[in-house]
Structure formats: C-alpha cells, structure tokens
Coordinates of C-alpha atoms and ligand atoms in Angstrom, one line a residue:
M1 CA 0.2 0.0 0.0
T2 CA 1.3 3.5 -0.9
E3 CA -0.4 5.4 1.6
T4 CA -0.8 4.7 5.5
A5 CA -3.8 3.0 6.1
S6 CA -5.1 5.8 8.7
A7 CA -4.6 8.0 5.7
L8 CA -7.0 6.6 3.7
T9 CA -10.9 6.5 2.9
R10 CA -12.8 3.7 4.3
L11 CA -14.6 1.5 2.4
R12 CA -18.0 2.2 4.2
D13 CA -17.2 6.4 3.8
L14 CA -17.5 6.1 0.4
P15 CA -20.1 7.6 -1.6
G16 CA -22.8 5.5 -3.0
P17 CA -26.2 4.8 -3.6
R18 CA -28.6 4.4 0.0
G19 CA -29.6 1.2 0.9
L20 CA -31.9 -0.4 3.4
P21 CA -30.8 -2.2 6.9
L22 CA -29.7 -5.9 5.6
V23 CA -30.5 -6.0 2.1
G24 CA -28.7 -2.8 1.0
V25 CA -29.4 -1.7 -2.6
L26 CA -31.1 -5.3 -3.9
H27 CA -34.5 -4.2 -4.0
R28 CA -33.3 -1.4 -6.3
L29 CA -31.3 -4.0 -8.8
R30 CA -32.5 -6.1 -11.6
F31 CA -29.6 -8.6 -12.1
D32 CA -30.7 -8.7 -16.0
R33 CA -29.7 -4.7 -16.0
L34 CA -26.9 -5.0 -13.1
H35 CA -24.2 -3.6 -15.6
L36 CA -26.6 -0.4 -16.8
T37 CA -27.6 0.4 -13.1
L38 CA -24.1 0.1 -11.9
E39 CA -22.7 2.6 -15.2
E40 CA -25.2 5.1 -14.2
W41 CA -24.3 5.1 -10.6
A42 CA -20.5 5.6 -11.6
D43 CA -21.7 8.7 -13.3
R44 CA -23.4 9.9 -10.4
Y45 CA -20.7 8.5 -7.7
G46 CA -17.7 8.6 -9.0
P47 CA -14.8 6.1 -10.6
L48 CA -15.1 4.5 -7.1
F49 CA -18.1 3.9 -5.1
R50 CA -19.5 1.8 -2.5
I51 CA -22.7 -0.5 -2.8
N52 CA -24.5 -3.1 -0.4
M53 CA -25.8 -5.7 -2.0
G54 CA -27.3 -8.1 1.2
P55 CA -25.4 -7.1 4.4
H56 CA -21.6 -7.2 2.7
P57 CA -20.4 -4.2 1.3
I58 CA -18.8 -4.2 -2.5
A59 CA -16.5 -1.7 -4.2
V60 CA -17.3 -0.6 -7.6
V61 CA -14.4 1.1 -9.7
S62 CA -14.6 2.6 -13.4
D63 CA -11.5 3.8 -13.5
S64 CA -9.4 2.6 -16.2
A65 CA -6.0 2.5 -14.5
A66 CA -7.6 1.2 -11.1
I67 CA -9.2 -1.5 -13.3
Q68 CA -5.9 -2.5 -15.6
R69 CA -4.2 -2.6 -12.1
I70 CA -6.7 -5.4 -10.7
L71 CA -6.4 -7.2 -14.3
V72 CA -2.8 -7.4 -14.5
Q73 CA -1.8 -8.4 -10.8
R74 CA -3.6 -11.5 -10.8
P75 CA -3.6 -14.0 -9.5
Q76 CA -0.9 -13.0 -6.8
G77 CA -2.4 -9.8 -5.9
F78 CA -6.4 -10.3 -7.0
R79 CA -9.0 -12.9 -7.8
R80 CA -11.9 -14.4 -9.2
T81 CA -14.4 -14.3 -6.4
R82 CA -14.4 -17.0 -3.7
R83 CA -18.1 -16.9 -4.5
L84 CA -17.5 -17.6 -8.4
E85 CA -15.3 -20.2 -7.2
S86 CA -17.4 -22.4 -4.8
V87 CA -20.2 -22.1 -7.3
A88 CA -18.3 -23.6 -9.9
V89 CA -17.4 -26.1 -7.7
E90 CA -20.6 -27.2 -6.7
M91 CA -21.6 -27.3 -10.4
G92 CA -18.8 -29.5 -11.4
L93 CA -16.8 -26.3 -13.5
R94 CA -13.9 -25.5 -11.4
G95 CA -12.1 -25.2 -14.8
V96 CA -9.6 -22.7 -15.9
F97 CA -11.9 -20.0 -15.2
A98 CA -12.5 -20.6 -11.7
A99 CA -9.7 -22.1 -10.7
E100 CA -6.5 -20.0 -8.9
G101 CA -3.1 -20.4 -8.3
E102 CA -0.9 -23.2 -9.3
D103 CA -4.1 -24.9 -10.5
W104 CA -5.4 -22.3 -12.6
R105 CA -1.5 -22.3 -13.8
R106 CA -1.6 -25.9 -14.7
Q107 CA -5.1 -25.8 -16.5
R108 CA -4.4 -22.2 -18.2
R109 CA -1.2 -24.1 -19.9
I110 CA -3.4 -26.8 -21.7
V111 CA -5.7 -24.5 -22.5
T112 CA -3.7 -21.9 -24.1
A113 CA -2.0 -24.3 -26.2
A114 CA -4.9 -26.2 -27.1
L115 CA -6.5 -22.8 -28.9
N116 CA -3.2 -21.4 -29.9
R117 CA -2.6 -19.7 -33.5
H118 CA -1.2 -22.6 -35.2
K119 CA -3.8 -25.1 -34.2
L120 CA -6.1 -22.4 -35.6
A121 CA -5.0 -22.4 -39.2
D122 CA -4.8 -26.4 -39.4
F123 CA -8.4 -26.0 -38.2
F124 CA -9.7 -23.5 -40.6
P125 CA -11.4 -25.7 -43.2
K126 CA -13.2 -27.4 -40.3
L127 CA -14.7 -24.1 -39.6
A128 CA -15.2 -23.1 -42.9
L129 CA -17.6 -26.1 -43.6
I130 CA -19.4 -25.6 -40.5
A131 CA -20.2 -21.7 -41.5
A132 CA -21.2 -23.5 -44.4
R133 CA -23.5 -25.0 -42.7
L134 CA -24.8 -22.0 -40.9
Q135 CA -25.1 -20.2 -44.4
H136 CA -27.6 -23.3 -45.6
R137 CA -29.4 -22.8 -42.1
W138 CA -29.9 -19.2 -42.6
E139 CA -30.7 -19.7 -46.7
E140 CA -33.7 -22.0 -45.7
A141 CA -35.1 -19.4 -42.9
A142 CA -34.7 -16.6 -46.1
D143 CA -36.6 -19.0 -48.7
R144 CA -39.0 -19.7 -46.1
G145 CA -39.5 -15.9 -45.7
D146 CA -38.9 -16.5 -41.3
P147 CA -37.1 -14.7 -39.2
V148 CA -34.2 -15.5 -37.8
D149 CA -33.8 -15.9 -34.2
V150 CA -29.4 -14.9 -34.2
C151 CA -28.5 -15.7 -31.2
S152 CA -30.2 -19.3 -31.2
D153 CA -28.4 -19.8 -34.5
L154 CA -25.7 -18.6 -33.9
M155 CA -25.2 -20.8 -30.4
R156 CA -25.3 -23.9 -32.6
F157 CA -22.6 -22.6 -35.0
T158 CA -20.2 -21.7 -31.6
V159 CA -20.9 -25.4 -29.9
D160 CA -19.9 -27.1 -33.2
V161 CA -17.0 -25.2 -33.3
T162 CA -15.6 -25.5 -29.8
M163 CA -16.8 -29.3 -30.3
Q164 CA -14.8 -29.8 -33.6
L165 CA -11.8 -28.0 -32.2
A166 CA -11.7 -28.7 -28.7
F167 CA -12.9 -32.1 -28.7
G168 CA -12.6 -33.7 -32.3
V169 CA -16.2 -34.0 -32.5
D170 CA -18.7 -33.4 -35.2
A171 CA -21.5 -32.5 -33.2
N172 CA -23.2 -30.9 -36.1
T173 CA -26.2 -29.4 -34.3
L174 CA -26.8 -26.8 -37.1
E175 CA -28.1 -29.7 -39.1
T176 CA -29.8 -31.0 -36.3
P177 CA -33.5 -30.5 -36.0
G178 CA -35.3 -30.5 -32.5
P179 CA -33.5 -30.2 -29.1
V180 CA -29.7 -30.0 -29.0
I181 CA -26.9 -29.6 -25.9
Q182 CA -27.3 -25.9 -26.4
R183 CA -30.6 -25.7 -24.6
H184 CA -28.8 -27.6 -21.5
L185 CA -26.0 -25.3 -21.7
D186 CA -28.6 -22.6 -22.0
K187 CA -29.6 -23.1 -18.4
V188 CA -26.4 -22.7 -16.9
F189 CA -25.0 -19.0 -17.2
P190 CA -28.6 -17.3 -16.2
V191 CA -27.9 -19.4 -12.7
L192 CA -24.5 -18.8 -12.5
H193 CA -25.0 -15.3 -12.8
R194 CA -27.7 -15.1 -10.2
R195 CA -26.1 -17.4 -8.0
T196 CA -22.3 -15.6 -8.0
N197 CA -24.4 -12.2 -7.3
A198 CA -26.6 -13.2 -4.7
P199 CA -26.3 -12.4 -1.6
F200 CA -27.8 -15.5 0.4
T201 CA -26.7 -18.6 -0.7
Y202 CA -30.6 -19.7 -0.8
W203 CA -30.3 -22.9 -3.1
R204 CA -28.1 -24.9 -0.4
W205 CA -31.1 -24.6 1.5
F206 CA -33.9 -25.0 -0.7
R207 CA -34.1 -25.3 -4.6
L208 CA -36.3 -23.1 -6.8
P209 CA -37.9 -24.5 -10.2
S210 CA -34.8 -23.0 -12.1
D211 CA -32.2 -24.7 -10.0
R212 CA -33.7 -28.3 -10.5
A213 CA -33.7 -27.3 -14.0
L214 CA -29.7 -26.7 -13.9
D215 CA -29.3 -29.9 -11.8
R216 CA -30.7 -31.7 -14.7
A217 CA -28.9 -29.8 -17.1
L218 CA -25.6 -30.2 -15.4
E219 CA -26.8 -33.8 -15.7
A220 CA -27.0 -33.8 -19.5
I221 CA -23.7 -32.3 -19.6
R222 CA -21.9 -34.6 -17.6
R223 CA -23.3 -37.3 -19.9
E224 CA -22.2 -35.8 -23.5
V225 CA -18.8 -34.7 -22.3
G226 CA -18.5 -38.2 -20.5
G227 CA -19.3 -39.8 -23.9
M228 CA -16.2 -37.4 -25.7
V229 CA -14.1 -38.6 -22.9
R230 CA -14.3 -41.8 -23.4
A231 CA -14.1 -41.4 -27.4
A232 CA -10.9 -39.8 -26.9
R233 CA -9.8 -42.5 -24.6
E234 CA -10.3 -44.7 -27.1
R235 CA -8.5 -42.6 -29.9
M236 CA -5.6 -42.4 -27.8
A237 CA -5.8 -45.9 -26.7
A238 CA -5.4 -47.2 -30.8
D239 CA -2.5 -45.0 -31.4
P240 CA -0.5 -44.3 -28.3
D241 CA 2.3 -42.4 -30.1
R242 CA 1.0 -39.6 -31.6
E243 CA 0.7 -36.6 -30.3
P244 CA -2.6 -35.3 -29.0
A245 CA -4.7 -33.7 -32.0
D246 CA -7.4 -31.7 -29.8
F247 CA -7.7 -30.0 -26.6
L248 CA -9.3 -33.5 -24.9
E249 CA -6.6 -35.6 -25.6
A250 CA -4.1 -32.9 -24.4
I251 CA -5.5 -32.8 -21.5
M252 CA -5.8 -36.4 -21.1
A253 CA -2.1 -37.1 -21.7
A254 CA -1.0 -34.4 -19.2
A255 CA -3.3 -36.3 -16.4
A256 CA -1.4 -39.1 -17.1
D257 CA 2.0 -37.6 -16.5
E258 CA 2.9 -38.6 -12.8
G259 CA 2.3 -35.7 -10.4
S260 CA 0.5 -33.8 -13.0
G261 CA -2.5 -33.1 -10.7
I262 CA -5.0 -33.6 -13.0
S263 CA -7.7 -35.2 -11.9
D264 CA -10.6 -36.6 -14.2
A265 CA -12.6 -34.3 -12.6
D266 CA -10.5 -31.3 -14.0
I267 CA -10.6 -32.6 -17.8
F268 CA -14.6 -32.4 -17.4
A269 CA -14.5 -29.3 -15.3
N270 CA -12.5 -27.8 -18.4
A271 CA -14.6 -29.6 -21.2
G272 CA -17.4 -28.0 -19.6
T273 CA -15.8 -24.6 -19.3
L274 CA -14.7 -24.2 -22.9
L275 CA -18.2 -25.4 -24.0
L276 CA -19.6 -22.5 -21.9
A277 CA -17.0 -20.1 -22.3
G278 CA -16.8 -20.3 -26.4
E279 CA -20.8 -20.3 -26.7
D280 CA -22.6 -17.3 -25.3
T281 CA -19.5 -14.7 -25.9
T282 CA -19.2 -15.1 -29.5
A283 CA -21.9 -15.9 -30.7
N284 CA -23.7 -12.9 -28.7
S285 CA -21.0 -10.9 -30.6
I286 CA -22.1 -11.5 -34.0
A287 CA -25.3 -11.0 -33.0
W288 CA -24.7 -7.3 -32.1
A289 CA -22.4 -7.2 -35.1
M290 CA -25.6 -7.9 -37.1
H291 CA -27.8 -5.5 -35.1
Y292 CA -25.5 -3.1 -36.2
F293 CA -25.8 -3.8 -39.3
T294 CA -29.3 -3.4 -39.6
L295 CA -28.8 -0.1 -38.0
H296 CA -26.5 1.1 -40.3
P297 CA -27.2 -0.2 -44.0
E298 CA -24.3 2.2 -45.3
L299 CA -21.4 0.2 -43.3
F300 CA -22.9 -3.0 -44.1
G301 CA -22.6 -1.9 -47.7
R302 CA -19.1 -0.7 -47.0
A303 CA -18.5 -4.2 -45.1
R304 CA -19.6 -6.2 -48.5
D305 CA -17.3 -4.4 -51.0
E306 CA -14.5 -5.1 -49.0
V307 CA -15.3 -8.5 -48.5
D308 CA -16.5 -9.0 -52.3
S309 CA -12.6 -7.4 -53.5
V310 CA -11.1 -9.8 -51.1
I311 CA -13.2 -13.3 -51.8
A312 CA -13.8 -14.2 -55.1
P313 CA -17.9 -14.1 -56.5
A314 CA -20.1 -16.8 -54.6
A315 CA -16.9 -18.0 -52.3
A316 CA -16.1 -18.4 -49.2
V317 CA -13.5 -17.3 -47.0
E318 CA -10.8 -19.5 -47.9
G319 CA -8.5 -19.5 -45.1
L320 CA -6.5 -17.6 -42.6
E321 CA -4.5 -15.1 -44.8
Q322 CA -8.0 -13.8 -46.6
A323 CA -9.4 -13.8 -43.3
N324 CA -7.1 -11.2 -42.1
R325 CA -7.7 -8.8 -45.2
L326 CA -10.7 -7.3 -43.8
P327 CA -9.9 -4.1 -42.0
F328 CA -12.7 -2.4 -42.3
L329 CA -14.6 -5.6 -40.9
D330 CA -12.5 -5.8 -37.9
A331 CA -12.6 -2.0 -37.4
F332 CA -16.2 -2.7 -37.4
C333 CA -16.0 -5.5 -34.8
N334 CA -13.8 -3.7 -32.7
E335 CA -16.7 -0.8 -32.5
V336 CA -19.2 -3.3 -31.7
M337 CA -17.1 -4.8 -29.2
R338 CA -16.5 -1.4 -27.8
L339 CA -20.1 -0.5 -27.1
K340 CA -21.6 -3.9 -27.1
P341 CA -19.0 -6.1 -25.4
V342 CA -20.3 -9.1 -24.3
A343 CA -18.6 -8.9 -20.9
P344 CA -19.0 -5.5 -19.6
M345 CA -18.2 -6.1 -16.2
H346 CA -15.6 -8.4 -14.2
V347 CA -15.5 -9.2 -10.6
A348 CA -12.0 -9.5 -8.1
E349 CA -11.3 -9.5 -4.9
P350 CA -7.5 -8.3 -3.6
L351 CA -6.1 -11.3 -1.9
E352 CA -4.3 -8.8 1.0
D353 CA -5.8 -5.4 2.3
T354 CA -4.8 -3.0 -1.0
E355 CA -5.2 0.8 -1.7
M356 CA -7.5 1.9 -4.5
L357 CA -7.9 5.7 -5.8
G358 CA -7.0 6.7 -1.8
C359 CA -9.6 4.0 -0.4
L360 CA -8.5 1.1 2.2
I361 CA -10.4 -1.8 0.5
P362 CA -10.2 -5.2 2.8
R363 CA -9.4 -8.0 1.9
G364 CA -11.8 -10.2 0.1
T365 CA -14.2 -7.3 -0.6
P366 CA -15.6 -8.3 -4.0
I367 CA -14.4 -5.1 -6.7
M368 CA -17.1 -4.7 -9.5
M369 CA -15.1 -3.2 -12.7
L370 CA -17.1 -1.5 -15.2
L371 CA -14.9 -2.1 -18.1
R372 CA -17.7 -0.8 -20.7
H373 CA -18.0 2.4 -19.2
A374 CA -14.3 3.6 -19.1
A375 CA -14.7 2.4 -22.7
T376 CA -17.4 4.8 -23.8
R377 CA -16.4 8.3 -22.4
D378 CA -15.3 10.9 -23.9
E379 CA -11.7 10.8 -22.0
H380 CA -11.0 8.0 -23.7
F381 CA -12.6 7.6 -26.8
A382 CA -13.6 10.9 -28.9
D383 CA -17.3 11.4 -28.8
G384 CA -17.3 7.7 -26.6
E385 CA -20.9 6.9 -27.1
R386 CA -20.9 7.0 -30.9
F387 CA -20.8 4.2 -33.4
D388 CA -18.0 4.7 -35.8
P389 CA -16.0 2.3 -36.8
E390 CA -13.5 4.7 -38.5
R391 CA -12.1 5.2 -35.4
W392 CA -10.1 2.6 -35.5
I393 CA -8.6 2.9 -39.4
A394 CA -8.1 6.2 -39.9
P395 CA -4.6 7.5 -39.3
P396 CA -3.7 8.8 -35.8
E397 CA -3.2 12.8 -37.3
T398 CA -7.0 12.4 -38.8
R399 CA -8.6 9.9 -36.6
P400 CA -10.9 11.3 -33.8
N401 CA -8.6 12.0 -30.5
P402 CA -8.5 10.8 -27.8
H403 CA -8.3 7.0 -28.9
D404 CA -7.1 5.1 -25.9
R405 CA -7.0 1.8 -26.7
R406 CA -5.5 0.7 -23.5
V407 CA -8.9 1.0 -21.7
F408 CA -10.5 -1.7 -24.5
L409 CA -10.9 -4.7 -23.4
P410 CA -13.8 -6.5 -24.5
F411 CA -11.3 -9.9 -24.1
G412 CA -10.6 -8.7 -20.2
G413 CA -6.7 -8.4 -19.7
G414 CA -3.4 -9.5 -18.1
P415 CA -2.6 -12.9 -17.6
R416 CA -5.9 -14.6 -17.6
L417 CA -6.5 -12.5 -21.1
C418 CA -9.3 -15.0 -22.7
P419 CA -6.9 -17.7 -24.2
G420 CA -9.8 -17.9 -27.0
R421 CA -9.3 -14.9 -28.6
A422 CA -8.0 -15.8 -31.7
L423 CA -10.4 -18.4 -32.2
A424 CA -13.5 -15.8 -31.5
L425 CA -12.2 -13.3 -33.7
L426 CA -11.2 -15.8 -37.1
E427 CA -15.6 -17.4 -36.4
I428 CA -16.8 -13.7 -36.3
R429 CA -14.6 -12.8 -39.0
T430 CA -16.3 -15.8 -41.0
V431 CA -19.9 -15.6 -40.2
L432 CA -19.7 -12.0 -41.0
A433 CA -17.9 -12.2 -44.5
M434 CA -20.3 -14.9 -44.9
L435 CA -23.3 -13.0 -44.4
C436 CA -21.8 -10.5 -46.4
R437 CA -21.6 -12.5 -49.1
N438 CA -24.4 -14.1 -49.3
F439 CA -27.4 -12.2 -47.5
D440 CA -29.4 -8.8 -47.2
L441 CA -30.1 -8.3 -44.0
E442 CA -32.9 -6.3 -42.2
P443 CA -34.7 -6.1 -38.7
A444 CA -37.6 -8.3 -38.3
T445 CA -38.2 -6.3 -34.6
P446 CA -38.3 -2.9 -34.0
R447 CA -34.8 -1.2 -32.6
E448 CA -36.0 -0.3 -29.2
Q449 CA -37.2 -4.0 -28.5
V450 CA -33.6 -5.2 -29.0
Q451 CA -32.2 -4.5 -25.3
E452 CA -29.3 -5.5 -23.4
H453 CA -29.7 -8.5 -21.1
L454 CA -26.9 -9.5 -19.0
A455 CA -27.2 -13.3 -18.1
F456 CA -23.5 -13.7 -17.1
T457 CA -22.7 -12.5 -20.8
M458 CA -24.5 -9.9 -22.5
L459 CA -26.9 -10.4 -25.0
P460 CA -29.1 -8.6 -27.8
A461 CA -32.5 -10.1 -25.9
G462 CA -35.2 -9.8 -28.6
L463 CA -33.1 -9.4 -31.5
K464 CA -34.8 -11.4 -34.6
V465 CA -33.3 -10.7 -37.9
R466 CA -34.9 -10.8 -41.8
L467 CA -32.4 -12.6 -43.9
K468 CA -32.5 -12.6 -47.7
R469 CA -30.6 -14.0 -50.5
R470 CA -28.3 -11.6 -51.8
M471 CA -29.6 -10.3 -55.3
A472 CA -27.4 -11.1 -58.2
G473 CA -25.4 -7.7 -59.6
Ligands
HEM501 C1 -16.1 -12.6 -28.6 C2 -15.8 -14.0 -28.1 C3 -15.5 -14.0 -26.5 C4 -15.6 -13.0 -25.5 C5 -15.7 -11.6 -25.8 C6 -14.5 -13.1 -24.6 C7 -14.5 -12.9 -23.2 C8 -13.8 -13.4 -22.5 C9 -13.6 -12.4 -21.1 C10 -13.6 -11.4 -20.8 C11 -12.8 -13.3 -20.5 C12 -12.0 -13.0 -18.9 C13 -10.9 -12.7 -19.3 C14 -10.2 -11.6 -17.5 O1 -10.6 -12.5 -16.4 O2 -9.5 -11.2 -17.4 C15 -12.4 -14.8 -21.2 C16 -12.1 -16.0 -20.4 C17 -12.1 -16.6 -20.8 N1 -12.1 -17.1 -22.0 FE1 -12.9 -16.0 -23.8 N2 -14.2 -14.9 -24.8 C18 -14.3 -15.1 -25.9 C19 -14.3 -16.5 -26.9 C20 -13.9 -16.9 -26.2 C21 -14.0 -19.0 -27.0 C22 -14.2 -18.9 -28.1 C23 -13.3 -19.6 -26.3 C24 -12.7 -20.7 -26.3 C25 -13.6 -22.0 -26.8 C26 -13.3 -18.8 -24.4 C27 -12.3 -19.1 -23.4 C28 -12.1 -18.4 -22.6 C29 -11.4 -19.1 -21.3 C30 -11.2 -20.5 -21.1 C31 -11.2 -18.1 -20.2 C32 -10.7 -18.2 -18.8 C33 -9.4 -17.6 -18.6 C34 -8.6 -17.5 -17.1 O3 -9.6 -17.6 -16.4 O4 -7.5 -17.8 -17.5 N3 -13.4 -17.4 -24.8 N4 -13.1 -14.5 -22.1

C-alpha cells in the first residue's frame, strides 16, 4: 500500500446509493440489468463507489488505471471471487475460468496450447465447413421468409466449432432438427450469474424450479462430455505415440503424467468450461454485429464491398490469410465490442488489504469493474457513445482523438486474458464475411425492442433479423 492505512478513506465512507438495512440496494437492482444500473451510478458517484448487496459492502470501480492494475496483478494480488469458485465447484465446473493459484497455472497452459494460432490454421477448413452449414440454415430460413432468431442459430454454430476444435467431435447441431445440447448449456449462465451475485446462498437450503432445471441440465452435459472423453480415450489408446490432436487429448495426456495433479474432475470441468466460455460470448458478439448492420445499412454496404474485393464471387473465406485481410470488418467488430462488450463488467477480490484511489479496500472485498463504462467515456474515446468504426482505421493524425486503446478490453486483460480470443475473432470474421457475401438483412423487430440483457454475458434480447438471399449484381 502506498499510504498509511489511517490516511485512507474507509470503504464504508465512500459515496454510493443509499440502501436498506440487511438488503442494501438489492431492492433497486435487477440482475439482468445490473451493469446498466452500476454504470448510471458510476456517472453519479464517481470512479470508485460503494454499494451494499445484502449485508456485504462491494466496491465498484470504473477508473481505467485501477481496472488495469487489478487485471494485471492476477493471480498473485487479486483473484476471481471466492463465491464464483464455490458456485463453480458445486456445478462441477472448477476449470481454468474458476481455478486459482497453481491449479490455474497448470490448467491455463493446457487450454492456451490447445487454442493457439497454429492450431487455428490447421482447423480452418473445418471452421469453413461449419460456416457453410450455417449459411445453408439461413438460406432455408430466407426461402421460407422466416425471421431468424440470430442468437440461437449462432450458438449452434459456436458449439459446433468448440466441439470440433476442442473435442474432435462433429456435433453438427446446425443440421440437427429438434433439441440439441445448447438447451442444457442455456440453463447454466443465467443461474451462474444469479448465484454469483446473490447475497444469500439460498439454493443450499431450498431449490427453486430453475435450480432443479439446472441440476438436470448439468447431468445431461456431464453425460455428453463423458461420451466425448471416452471417445478421446479410445482414440489415444488406438495410437498411443501420436501427438494429441485436440484439447481433450492434450489434457488427458497431461493427466497421465505422474504428479500432474490433473484429475478426471479437472478434465470434465475444463471441457464444460470451454463449451460454455466459447458459446454465448462469440455468438452474442456476432449477434450484436448483425444488429449494428441493421442499424447502419451503409456500413453493411462498405463491409460487403471489402469482402467482395478479397473473396472470389460466390465463394467463402478460404483461409486465415484472407480472413486477416478485412480491415474495415475488423474495425466494425472492434466498435461493436467497444459499445456492446459481451462481458461489460468483471468481478475480483484482493488477496490482501489494498489501496485504490485513496481508499482502503479490505482483503476479500468484491470489486466490480465496469469495463464498458471506461471505454465509452469521451476522455478515452472521442465522442465515446457514438458508433464509428472509422476511428479504428483512420491514421492517427486524422482520426478523432483521444483514442485510448488501453481501455478497450473486451477480452479482459493481464495473465487471464481470454485464451479463446484468436478463435473467437476468426469465427466472427468468417460468419460476418459469409453474411455479407450471401445475404441482405433487415431488422425483424423494432430497434427499441432489442435490449441489453445480462445473464453472465450480455446478449441482445429480442433480436430477430430477416435475411434475404443476396440479389445478383
Ligand atoms: C467474442 C468472444 C469472446 C469474448 C468477448 C470473451 C471474453 C472473455 C473475457 C472477458 C474473459 C475474462 C478475462 C479476464 O479475466 O481478464 C474470458 C476468459 C476466458 N475465455 Fe473467453 N471470450 C470469448 C470467446 C472465447 C472462446 C471462443 C473460448 C474458447 C473456446 C474462450 C475461453 C475462455 C476461457 C477458458 C477463459 C478463462 C481464462 C482464465 O481464467 O485464465 N473464450 N473470455
């Protein structure tokens, strides 16, 4: 700490909204709009304020330097919350996202290696095949004239991609009629979000219908993952000398090393983590991009011109090299992720008492970090609330300034930066290029009905889009 503890403001003396005894501000919060309420309060109470959710004080920070410090000083100075860890353990999901310390380091190495860029180059043909299936699904919807529930279709796409890349399984939920694994995965994030923010651990005493639905969903996911683990074991037993081909094989090979400390539970937890971490995040990011395309047809036209100039007519993106030659599309996606990051806030706790913006934050206090708030302030990005992809490609002398990339953190930051980032960006480019190349789109719901809804990740609730096959010419 830089100042003596007595000179520092105490947490309870920080400004913040008034609450009631015991419940604090709970009666003023809706969990699905938590980020929006906290952002409004940040405007009113400043870069560091206090709220009570239930009896416990929580610090809320939107100062970009303080946020950077927290992200970078993990895992030794800060950690994800103990509540998140205990909830994840109960669900059998203490994989790399929820692990801490040495456990985290071990798991992180394996996950990062399985998702690295070299793997992506080899994987690209399979990704292109899955994108072609999505195109086919959308062509059928276009021919029927049905509005497309974008998030739901995109989650089929992202789960198919993760299962193929990480588990070596062609799940093909895009071409499977009826119920698919997504209906179980869908139950996890909303409950995880509610339980990590709930002031009382009520579900340990009584179970609501949604808690019982979650138990059933987790059981179904365990069965599904169990099948994939068995299949990977058989593949490895049949050819024990070859290099692991995917994440499951890699983590099982590591677990087989004496003293690895990796248990069967870790294998399950990480398989479940990857399925969940790669599903909503990427699908919702693409969905937000499609929403902005409907709001700005002229930008859709510009993205299409760029895609047409890089990809042969009627073809799809053919490889990483082409996917990397779409600067306007990338700028468009950056702007979408700046204004609609699917993780607009994160939570951490300090491992020791710490000083932050002149305040003493006691060890173990949850600190909510408002990442989106910082990235939309005029002091970091000129005219920060305005959607303007140009700012990402204009040369520094002509672009609107300030343009402070350090506060643009859609994938988090520091040692726990999202390891799926390169895969996610490739998925986003591939789907949006396919969309531009083959479809015209218009909104099927009025824009004011598309709302931010936080359920661990932030999705565009109510978004439906009408697709038409692209007119020739
Ligand atoms: C647009 C899509 C995505 C976004 C916006 C996103 C965002 C994030 C964020 C904000 C974090 C927390 C980082 C931090 O604590 O600093 C995270 C962690 C993580 N993400 Fe992603 N993610 C995306 C896609 C993916 C994909 C496709 C995968 C893998 C299939 C993935 C796997 C993970 C994992 C395993 C972690 C935990 C890392 C750790 O704790 O060390 N993510 N992601």
